[in-house]
Amino acid sequence: MKPKVLFPLLVAFSLTTGIESIVWQRAIADTQNPKPICPENSPCRFPRRSGLTDIRVITPPRGSLLNPQPTLSWTPLADTQEYTVRLLRSGETVWELPNVRNTEIPYPANQSPLTPGINYELMVEADGKAGKSMFRLMTPSQAESVMAEMQEIRQQNLSVDEMALQLAEVYQDYDLMTAAIQTLTDAIDQNSQSLEVYQSLGNLYNRLELPRVAELVYQESLDLASSRQDIAGLAQAQIGLAKSFVAQEKLPQAVEALTAAYSHYQQLNNAELTPQVAQFLGEVYEMDNNYEEARRWYQDAKAGYEAIGAEQRIEYIEKVMRRLN
């Protein structure tokens, strides 16, 4: 498989392809010991949020930064060639770049770097639509703590992929989402063959409410798992795709991905995750107002939970089914 350079892909992809920060799903993905698909007492899907626009800031996303002059990038708006990019502090414009024709630019060299500890907002506007992201540069003392942990990881005898996964995990602990994205992307650019790296990056983009970008990464993961005939890897990639499809309201594609994942987990005799996929399918059909199919899949999920004695999950499904009756 040839190397994939993700950031150029992000600049080029079209909007015709269609954060939830939650405790139960980390960015680290393990295809041998996958995390639960659904929490015990809430929906499997990332909820659709109001306010999602056609322009989405990719870098920097929300969170903290180590680099005072970060690269600025965003998703393209269809049939748009020029953007206005503004940096704001406390609602006041710090600088503005009109007539920007690219969707990835360096931090302006003629502008002062970010000041540590100050909240900033990046605003990208075009054709009456806007995308924004809020972030701050870490203070020197905060950055020092991060660097100490980074040094400990780098001193271990780890592979490139293992190091990338551990570094990305620590970065996320410090809310350094830009650094986590870049670390995982760098591993992929170095021809990573690790499904965990691809899956982790896709999960991170989904958490940051960048489902169209996540979709690209999950598709790469799906292709890699397919080339290896890795059934568990295929199932995980399909679950990730389904979540990104739901966030984009591409419900038929979500059903297709989940149905394939359900079949794969059945093939693996995975009694824990198979009913969770059934629950997810029930949710998607309910979103699509197909209540007959929703009930069928919820019944399937309940039967699976009963078989493994998952009492809290059974209780949650019963509550959902009462709502549909």
mmCIF file of C-alpha atoms in Angstrom:
data_model
loop_
_atom_site.group_PDB
_atom_site.id
_atom_site.type_symbol
_atom_site.label_atom_id
_atom_site.label_comp_id
_atom_site.label_asym_id
_atom_site.label_seq_id
_atom_site.Cartn_x
_atom_site.Cartn_y
_atom_site.Cartn_z
ATOM 1 C CA MET A 1 0.000 0.000 0.000
ATOM 2 C CA LYS A 2 1.522 3.319 -0.978
ATOM 3 C CA PRO A 3 1.871 6.181 1.496
ATOM 4 C CA LYS A 4 -1.139 8.392 2.021
ATOM 5 C CA VAL A 5 -0.616 12.095 2.616
ATOM 6 C CA LEU A 6 -3.781 13.114 4.391
ATOM 7 C CA PHE A 7 -3.578 16.869 4.665
ATOM 8 C CA PRO A 8 -3.308 17.419 0.867
ATOM 9 C CA LEU A 9 -6.267 15.081 0.508
ATOM 10 C CA LEU A 10 -8.223 17.210 2.952
ATOM 11 C CA VAL A 11 -7.557 20.318 0.912
ATOM 12 C CA ALA A 12 -8.811 18.663 -2.255
ATOM 13 C CA PHE A 13 -11.901 16.706 -1.235
ATOM 14 C CA SER A 14 -15.335 17.944 -2.262
ATOM 15 C CA LEU A 15 -18.261 18.826 -0.067
ATOM 16 C CA THR A 16 -20.392 16.496 -2.106
ATOM 17 C CA THR A 17 -19.100 13.792 0.338
ATOM 18 C CA GLY A 18 -21.125 14.492 3.055
ATOM 19 C CA ILE A 19 -17.243 16.630 19.253
ATOM 20 C CA GLU A 20 -18.280 14.512 20.893
ATOM 21 C CA SER A 21 -15.666 14.121 23.640
ATOM 22 C CA ILE A 22 -16.909 11.083 25.512
ATOM 23 C CA VAL A 23 -15.271 9.053 28.212
ATOM 24 C CA TRP A 24 -16.051 5.624 26.781
ATOM 25 C CA GLN A 25 -14.200 6.150 23.485
ATOM 26 C CA ARG A 26 -10.544 7.167 23.327
ATOM 27 C CA ALA A 27 -8.672 7.909 20.120
ATOM 28 C CA ILE A 28 -6.502 4.826 20.648
ATOM 29 C CA ALA A 29 -8.047 1.954 18.698
ATOM 30 C CA ASP A 30 -7.234 -1.722 19.272
ATOM 31 C CA THR A 31 -8.692 -4.099 16.721
ATOM 32 C CA GLN A 32 -8.017 -7.091 18.956
ATOM 33 C CA ASN A 33 -9.645 -5.536 22.032
ATOM 34 C CA PRO A 34 -12.038 -2.934 20.640
ATOM 35 C CA LYS A 35 -13.796 -0.422 22.832
ATOM 36 C CA PRO A 36 -17.582 -0.637 23.267
ATOM 37 C CA ILE A 37 -19.580 0.727 20.365
ATOM 38 C CA CYS A 38 -22.374 2.014 22.586
ATOM 39 C CA PRO A 39 -22.383 3.381 26.127
ATOM 40 C CA GLU A 40 -24.545 1.387 28.511
ATOM 41 C CA ASN A 41 -27.193 4.066 29.029
ATOM 42 C CA SER A 42 -27.130 6.331 25.985
ATOM 43 C CA PRO A 43 -27.186 6.189 22.176
ATOM 44 C CA CYS A 44 -24.406 4.626 20.104
ATOM 45 C CA ARG A 45 -24.225 7.452 17.597
ATOM 46 C CA PHE A 46 -22.607 10.823 17.968
ATOM 47 C CA PRO A 47 -25.568 13.193 18.295
ATOM 48 C CA ARG A 48 -26.161 15.554 15.414
ATOM 49 C CA ARG A 49 -25.411 19.043 16.618
ATOM 50 C CA SER A 50 -26.984 22.296 15.538
ATOM 51 C CA GLY A 51 -24.735 24.915 14.090
ATOM 52 C CA LEU A 52 -22.632 22.661 11.876
ATOM 53 C CA THR A 53 -21.703 24.693 8.819
ATOM 54 C CA ASP A 54 -20.414 23.831 5.394
ATOM 55 C CA ILE A 55 -17.012 25.262 6.359
ATOM 56 C CA ARG A 56 -15.222 23.375 9.117
ATOM 57 C CA VAL A 57 -11.878 24.430 10.557
ATOM 58 C CA ILE A 58 -9.507 21.451 10.490
ATOM 59 C CA THR A 59 -6.409 23.004 12.046
ATOM 60 C CA PRO A 60 -6.228 24.222 14.606
ATOM 61 C CA PRO A 61 -9.348 22.561 16.018
ATOM 62 C CA ARG A 62 -10.588 23.429 19.477
ATOM 63 C CA GLY A 63 -8.169 22.900 22.342
ATOM 64 C CA SER A 64 -4.627 23.895 23.239
ATOM 65 C CA LEU A 65 -1.563 24.519 21.080
ATOM 66 C CA LEU A 66 2.202 24.212 21.434
ATOM 67 C CA ASN A 67 3.011 26.043 18.193
ATOM 68 C CA PRO A 68 2.499 29.849 18.334
ATOM 69 C CA GLN A 69 2.218 29.992 14.527
ATOM 70 C CA PRO A 70 0.033 27.029 13.571
ATOM 71 C CA THR A 71 -0.930 26.005 10.060
ATOM 72 C CA LEU A 72 -4.503 27.096 9.254
ATOM 73 C CA SER A 73 -6.756 24.780 7.233
ATOM 74 C CA TRP A 74 -10.447 24.185 6.647
ATOM 75 C CA THR A 75 -12.822 22.180 4.500
ATOM 76 C CA PRO A 76 -13.630 23.727 1.107
ATOM 77 C CA LEU A 77 -16.986 25.216 0.250
ATOM 78 C CA ALA A 78 -18.404 23.993 -3.052
ATOM 79 C CA ASP A 79 -18.071 26.453 -5.941
ATOM 80 C CA THR A 80 -16.149 28.912 -3.755
ATOM 81 C CA GLN A 81 -12.687 30.180 -4.648
ATOM 82 C CA GLU A 82 -12.069 32.913 -2.075
ATOM 83 C CA TYR A 83 -12.285 32.978 1.719
ATOM 84 C CA THR A 84 -11.853 35.607 4.391
ATOM 85 C CA VAL A 85 -9.774 34.418 7.332
ATOM 86 C CA ARG A 86 -9.850 36.291 10.629
ATOM 87 C CA LEU A 87 -8.198 35.794 13.996
ATOM 88 C CA LEU A 88 -10.147 37.197 16.946
ATOM 89 C CA ARG A 89 -9.363 37.751 20.607
ATOM 90 C CA SER A 90 -12.174 38.626 23.043
ATOM 91 C CA GLY A 91 -14.397 39.258 20.027
ATOM 92 C CA GLU A 92 -12.013 41.802 18.519
ATOM 93 C CA THR A 93 -10.223 41.180 15.202
ATOM 94 C CA VAL A 94 -6.466 40.706 15.632
ATOM 95 C CA TRP A 95 -5.825 40.364 11.905
ATOM 96 C CA GLU A 96 -7.770 39.627 8.730
ATOM 97 C CA LEU A 97 -6.808 38.036 5.418
ATOM 98 C CA PRO A 98 -9.291 38.692 2.587
ATOM 99 C CA ASN A 99 -9.378 36.922 -0.772
ATOM 100 C CA VAL A 100 -7.615 33.741 0.391
ATOM 101 C CA ARG A 101 -7.748 31.214 -2.443
ATOM 102 C CA ASN A 102 -6.311 28.127 -0.706
ATOM 103 C CA THR A 103 -7.878 26.048 2.070
ATOM 104 C CA GLU A 104 -4.562 25.540 3.851
ATOM 105 C CA ILE A 105 -2.233 28.430 4.617
ATOM 106 C CA PRO A 106 0.688 29.105 6.977
ATOM 107 C CA TYR A 107 0.217 31.452 9.890
ATOM 108 C CA PRO A 108 0.836 34.955 8.477
ATOM 109 C CA ALA A 109 4.550 35.730 8.814
ATOM 110 C CA ASN A 110 3.868 39.465 9.133
ATOM 111 C CA GLN A 111 1.600 38.984 12.170
ATOM 112 C CA SER A 112 2.600 38.533 15.802
ATOM 113 C CA PRO A 113 2.601 34.922 17.054
ATOM 114 C CA LEU A 114 -0.088 33.781 19.463
ATOM 115 C CA THR A 115 0.302 34.871 23.084
ATOM 116 C CA PRO A 116 0.343 32.049 25.680
ATOM 117 C CA GLY A 117 -2.739 31.674 27.854
ATOM 118 C CA ILE A 118 -4.988 33.851 25.656
ATOM 119 C CA ASN A 119 -8.207 32.516 24.116
ATOM 120 C CA TYR A 120 -8.380 32.988 20.341
ATOM 121 C CA GLU A 121 -11.004 32.285 17.702
ATOM 122 C CA LEU A 122 -10.243 31.516 14.051
ATOM 123 C CA MET A 123 -13.091 32.472 11.691
ATOM 124 C CA VAL A 124 -13.242 31.394 8.041
ATOM 125 C CA GLU A 125 -16.025 32.967 5.954
ATOM 126 C CA ALA A 126 -17.288 32.693 2.382
ATOM 127 C CA ASP A 127 -20.624 33.191 0.611
ATOM 128 C CA GLY A 128 -22.456 34.027 3.819
ATOM 129 C CA LYS A 129 -21.240 30.892 5.612
ATOM 130 C CA ALA A 130 -18.638 30.566 8.317
ATOM 131 C CA GLY A 131 -16.606 28.042 10.239
ATOM 132 C CA LYS A 132 -14.792 28.752 13.473
ATOM 133 C CA SER A 133 -12.526 27.221 16.056
ATOM 134 C CA MET A 134 -11.473 28.351 19.538
ATOM 135 C CA PHE A 135 -8.035 27.589 21.016
ATOM 136 C CA ARG A 136 -5.201 28.907 23.166
ATOM 137 C CA LEU A 137 -1.427 28.595 23.233
ATOM 138 C CA MET A 138 -0.078 26.760 26.263
ATOM 139 C CA THR A 139 1.944 28.697 28.800
ATOM 140 C CA PRO A 140 5.652 27.761 29.076
ATOM 141 C CA SER A 141 5.057 25.913 32.362
ATOM 142 C CA GLN A 142 2.216 23.877 30.834
ATOM 143 C CA ALA A 143 4.291 23.084 27.767
ATOM 144 C CA GLU A 144 7.174 21.959 29.968
ATOM 145 C CA SER A 145 4.965 19.300 31.591
ATOM 146 C CA VAL A 146 3.932 17.996 28.188
ATOM 147 C CA MET A 147 7.505 17.905 26.928
ATOM 148 C CA ALA A 148 8.583 15.865 29.950
ATOM 149 C CA GLU A 149 6.013 13.180 29.147
ATOM 150 C CA MET A 150 6.937 13.269 25.469
ATOM 151 C CA GLN A 151 10.586 12.709 26.355
ATOM 152 C CA GLU A 152 9.732 9.660 28.461
ATOM 153 C CA ILE A 153 7.845 8.098 25.562
ATOM 154 C CA ARG A 154 10.592 8.846 23.059
ATOM 155 C CA GLN A 155 13.168 7.132 25.275
ATOM 156 C CA GLN A 156 11.278 3.857 25.088
ATOM 157 C CA ASN A 157 12.089 1.259 22.461
ATOM 158 C CA LEU A 158 8.906 1.744 20.448
ATOM 159 C CA SER A 159 8.065 1.350 16.785
ATOM 160 C CA VAL A 160 7.041 4.425 14.824
ATOM 161 C CA ASP A 161 3.383 3.420 15.064
ATOM 162 C CA GLU A 162 3.482 2.577 18.769
ATOM 163 C CA MET A 163 5.169 5.870 19.515
ATOM 164 C CA ALA A 164 2.643 7.804 17.439
ATOM 165 C CA LEU A 165 -0.265 6.165 19.268
ATOM 166 C CA GLN A 166 1.190 6.851 22.714
ATOM 167 C CA LEU A 167 2.137 10.419 21.872
ATOM 168 C CA ALA A 168 -1.312 11.096 20.417
ATOM 169 C CA GLU A 169 -2.938 9.726 23.560
ATOM 170 C CA VAL A 170 -0.905 12.006 25.824
ATOM 171 C CA TYR A 171 -1.540 14.993 23.566
ATOM 172 C CA GLN A 172 -5.264 14.400 23.896
ATOM 173 C CA ASP A 173 -4.966 14.164 27.676
ATOM 174 C CA TYR A 174 -3.671 17.744 27.507
ATOM 175 C CA ASP A 175 -6.323 18.782 24.947
ATOM 176 C CA LEU A 176 -3.574 19.252 22.326
ATOM 177 C CA MET A 177 -5.737 18.102 19.440
ATOM 178 C CA THR A 178 -3.658 19.730 16.706
ATOM 179 C CA ALA A 179 -0.521 17.934 17.918
ATOM 180 C CA ALA A 180 -2.408 14.631 18.148
ATOM 181 C CA ILE A 181 -3.695 14.997 14.580
ATOM 182 C CA GLN A 182 -0.253 15.868 13.244
ATOM 183 C CA THR A 183 1.420 12.972 15.075
ATOM 184 C CA LEU A 184 -0.972 10.378 13.650
ATOM 185 C CA THR A 185 -0.881 11.973 10.202
ATOM 186 C CA ASP A 186 2.924 11.921 10.199
ATOM 187 C CA ALA A 187 2.869 8.177 10.951
ATOM 188 C CA ILE A 188 0.529 7.598 8.010
ATOM 189 C CA ASP A 189 2.698 9.746 5.753
ATOM 190 C CA GLN A 190 5.562 7.413 6.697
ATOM 191 C CA ASN A 191 3.569 4.533 5.196
ATOM 192 C CA SER A 192 2.075 3.222 8.416
ATOM 193 C CA GLN A 193 0.438 -0.173 8.047
ATOM 194 C CA SER A 194 -1.200 0.053 11.472
ATOM 195 C CA LEU A 195 -4.973 -0.131 11.501
ATOM 196 C CA GLU A 196 -4.876 1.358 14.998
ATOM 197 C CA VAL A 197 -3.204 4.519 13.680
ATOM 198 C CA TYR A 198 -5.835 5.032 10.974
ATOM 199 C CA GLN A 199 -8.696 4.193 13.328
ATOM 200 C CA SER A 200 -7.353 6.513 16.019
ATOM 201 C CA LEU A 201 -7.136 9.424 13.591
ATOM 202 C CA GLY A 202 -10.651 8.786 12.315
ATOM 203 C CA ASN A 203 -11.982 8.614 15.883
ATOM 204 C CA LEU A 204 -10.254 11.889 16.700
ATOM 205 C CA TYR A 205 -11.763 13.673 13.702
ATOM 206 C CA ASN A 206 -15.207 12.386 14.646
ATOM 207 C CA ARG A 207 -14.756 13.674 18.197
ATOM 208 C CA LEU A 208 -13.797 17.071 16.784
ATOM 209 C CA GLU A 209 -16.973 17.169 14.672
ATOM 210 C CA LEU A 210 -15.123 16.744 11.388
ATOM 211 C CA PRO A 211 -17.066 13.754 10.031
ATOM 212 C CA ARG A 212 -16.295 14.394 6.353
ATOM 213 C CA VAL A 213 -12.603 14.293 7.137
ATOM 214 C CA ALA A 214 -13.071 11.243 9.371
ATOM 215 C CA GLU A 215 -14.819 9.482 6.516
ATOM 216 C CA LEU A 216 -11.696 9.733 4.353
ATOM 217 C CA VAL A 217 -9.514 8.240 7.077
ATOM 218 C CA TYR A 218 -11.926 5.413 7.891
ATOM 219 C CA GLN A 219 -12.066 4.537 4.198
ATOM 220 C CA GLU A 220 -8.267 4.219 4.199
ATOM 221 C CA SER A 221 -8.556 1.980 7.262
ATOM 222 C CA LEU A 222 -11.228 -0.092 5.534
ATOM 223 C CA ASP A 223 -9.037 -0.546 2.459
ATOM 224 C CA LEU A 224 -6.081 -1.628 4.593
ATOM 225 C CA ALA A 225 -8.172 -4.108 6.597
ATOM 226 C CA SER A 226 -9.657 -5.483 3.384
ATOM 227 C CA SER A 227 -6.219 -6.038 1.869
ATOM 228 C CA ARG A 228 -5.325 -8.106 4.944
ATOM 229 C CA GLN A 229 -8.708 -9.839 5.203
ATOM 230 C CA ASP A 230 -8.787 -8.563 8.801
ATOM 231 C CA ILE A 231 -12.418 -9.087 9.818
ATOM 232 C CA ALA A 232 -12.129 -7.276 13.153
ATOM 233 C CA GLY A 233 -10.403 -4.363 11.455
ATOM 234 C CA LEU A 234 -13.111 -4.203 8.806
ATOM 235 C CA ALA A 235 -15.829 -4.123 11.458
ATOM 236 C CA GLN A 236 -14.173 -1.312 13.392
ATOM 237 C CA ALA A 237 -13.657 0.775 10.266
ATOM 238 C CA GLN A 238 -17.298 0.263 9.308
ATOM 239 C CA ILE A 239 -18.469 1.404 12.748
ATOM 240 C CA GLY A 240 -16.358 4.542 12.417
ATOM 241 C CA LEU A 241 -17.736 5.179 8.947
ATOM 242 C CA ALA A 242 -21.277 4.751 10.244
ATOM 243 C CA LYS A 243 -20.716 7.379 12.917
ATOM 244 C CA SER A 244 -19.312 9.826 10.389
ATOM 245 C CA PHE A 245 -22.226 9.091 8.018
ATOM 246 C CA VAL A 246 -24.789 9.695 10.777
ATOM 247 C CA ALA A 247 -23.167 13.019 11.627
ATOM 248 C CA GLN A 248 -23.557 13.981 7.957
ATOM 249 C CA GLU A 249 -27.152 12.659 7.865
ATOM 250 C CA LYS A 250 -26.169 10.084 5.230
ATOM 251 C CA LEU A 251 -28.414 7.442 6.757
ATOM 252 C CA PRO A 252 -28.525 4.839 3.923
ATOM 253 C CA GLN A 253 -24.711 4.736 3.893
ATOM 254 C CA ALA A 254 -24.725 4.346 7.682
ATOM 255 C CA VAL A 255 -27.128 1.398 7.421
ATOM 256 C CA GLU A 256 -24.926 -0.240 4.777
ATOM 257 C CA ALA A 257 -21.789 0.134 6.915
ATOM 258 C CA LEU A 258 -23.506 -1.126 10.070
ATOM 259 C CA THR A 259 -25.068 -4.107 8.340
ATOM 260 C CA ALA A 260 -21.613 -5.156 7.129
ATOM 261 C CA ALA A 261 -20.161 -4.669 10.625
ATOM 262 C CA TYR A 262 -22.978 -6.737 12.125
ATOM 263 C CA SER A 263 -22.180 -9.577 9.742
ATOM 264 C CA HIS A 264 -18.477 -9.378 10.576
ATOM 265 C CA TYR A 265 -19.032 -9.487 14.329
ATOM 266 C CA GLN A 266 -21.386 -12.427 13.864
ATOM 267 C CA GLN A 267 -18.638 -14.159 11.897
ATOM 268 C CA LEU A 268 -16.259 -13.512 14.808
ATOM 269 C CA ASN A 269 -18.853 -14.838 17.296
ATOM 270 C CA ASN A 270 -18.504 -11.590 19.225
ATOM 271 C CA ALA A 271 -21.466 -11.802 21.586
ATOM 272 C CA GLU A 272 -20.673 -8.445 23.196
ATOM 273 C CA LEU A 273 -20.411 -6.193 20.132
ATOM 274 C CA THR A 274 -22.923 -7.843 17.782
ATOM 275 C CA PRO A 275 -25.977 -6.643 19.778
ATOM 276 C CA GLN A 276 -24.424 -3.193 20.103
ATOM 277 C CA VAL A 277 -24.318 -2.952 16.309
ATOM 278 C CA ALA A 278 -27.949 -4.087 16.241
ATOM 279 C CA GLN A 279 -28.795 -1.275 18.674
ATOM 280 C CA PHE A 280 -26.950 1.211 16.473
ATOM 281 C CA LEU A 281 -28.933 -0.001 13.446
ATOM 282 C CA GLY A 282 -32.139 0.457 15.413
ATOM 283 C CA GLU A 283 -31.147 4.045 16.167
ATOM 284 C CA VAL A 284 -30.357 4.846 12.538
ATOM 285 C CA TYR A 285 -33.643 3.379 11.307
ATOM 286 C CA GLU A 286 -35.473 5.341 14.002
ATOM 287 C CA MET A 287 -33.743 8.534 12.831
ATOM 288 C CA ASP A 288 -34.977 7.698 9.331
ATOM 289 C CA ASN A 289 -38.545 7.240 10.671
ATOM 290 C CA ASN A 290 -38.529 3.557 9.699
ATOM 291 C CA TYR A 291 -39.966 2.385 12.987
ATOM 292 C CA GLU A 292 -40.697 -1.162 11.876
ATOM 293 C CA GLU A 293 -37.033 -1.826 11.103
ATOM 294 C CA ALA A 294 -36.006 0.080 14.217
ATOM 295 C CA ARG A 295 -38.117 -2.198 16.422
ATOM 296 C CA ARG A 296 -36.725 -5.288 14.694
ATOM 297 C CA TRP A 297 -33.135 -4.300 15.336
ATOM 298 C CA TYR A 298 -33.856 -3.199 18.901
ATOM 299 C CA GLN A 299 -35.431 -6.616 19.530
ATOM 300 C CA ASP A 300 -32.323 -8.239 18.099
ATOM 301 C CA ALA A 301 -30.129 -6.113 20.374
ATOM 302 C CA LYS A 302 -32.242 -6.970 23.428
ATOM 303 C CA ALA A 303 -31.986 -10.697 22.700
ATOM 304 C CA GLY A 304 -28.234 -10.402 22.375
ATOM 305 C CA TYR A 305 -27.941 -8.464 25.634
ATOM 306 C CA GLU A 306 -30.112 -11.037 27.404
ATOM 307 C CA ALA A 307 -27.817 -13.805 26.190
ATOM 308 C CA ILE A 308 -24.804 -12.201 27.901
ATOM 309 C CA GLY A 309 -26.669 -10.843 30.939
ATOM 310 C CA ALA A 310 -26.039 -7.160 30.150
ATOM 311 C CA GLU A 311 -28.710 -5.853 32.521
ATOM 312 C CA GLN A 312 -28.097 -2.123 32.087
ATOM 313 C CA ARG A 313 -28.134 -2.432 28.319
ATOM 314 C CA ILE A 314 -31.356 -4.456 28.458
ATOM 315 C CA GLU A 315 -32.969 -1.788 30.621
ATOM 316 C CA TYR A 316 -31.913 0.949 28.211
ATOM 317 C CA ILE A 317 -33.283 -0.910 25.153
ATOM 318 C CA GLU A 318 -36.578 -1.580 26.908
ATOM 319 C CA LYS A 319 -36.896 2.130 27.627
ATOM 320 C CA VAL A 320 -36.213 2.949 23.966
ATOM 321 C CA MET A 321 -38.741 0.392 22.760
ATOM 322 C CA ARG A 322 -41.443 1.748 25.077
ATOM 323 C CA ARG A 323 -40.939 5.110 23.411
ATOM 324 C CA LEU A 324 -41.641 3.543 19.998
ATOM 325 C CA ASN A 325 -44.820 1.744 21.087
#
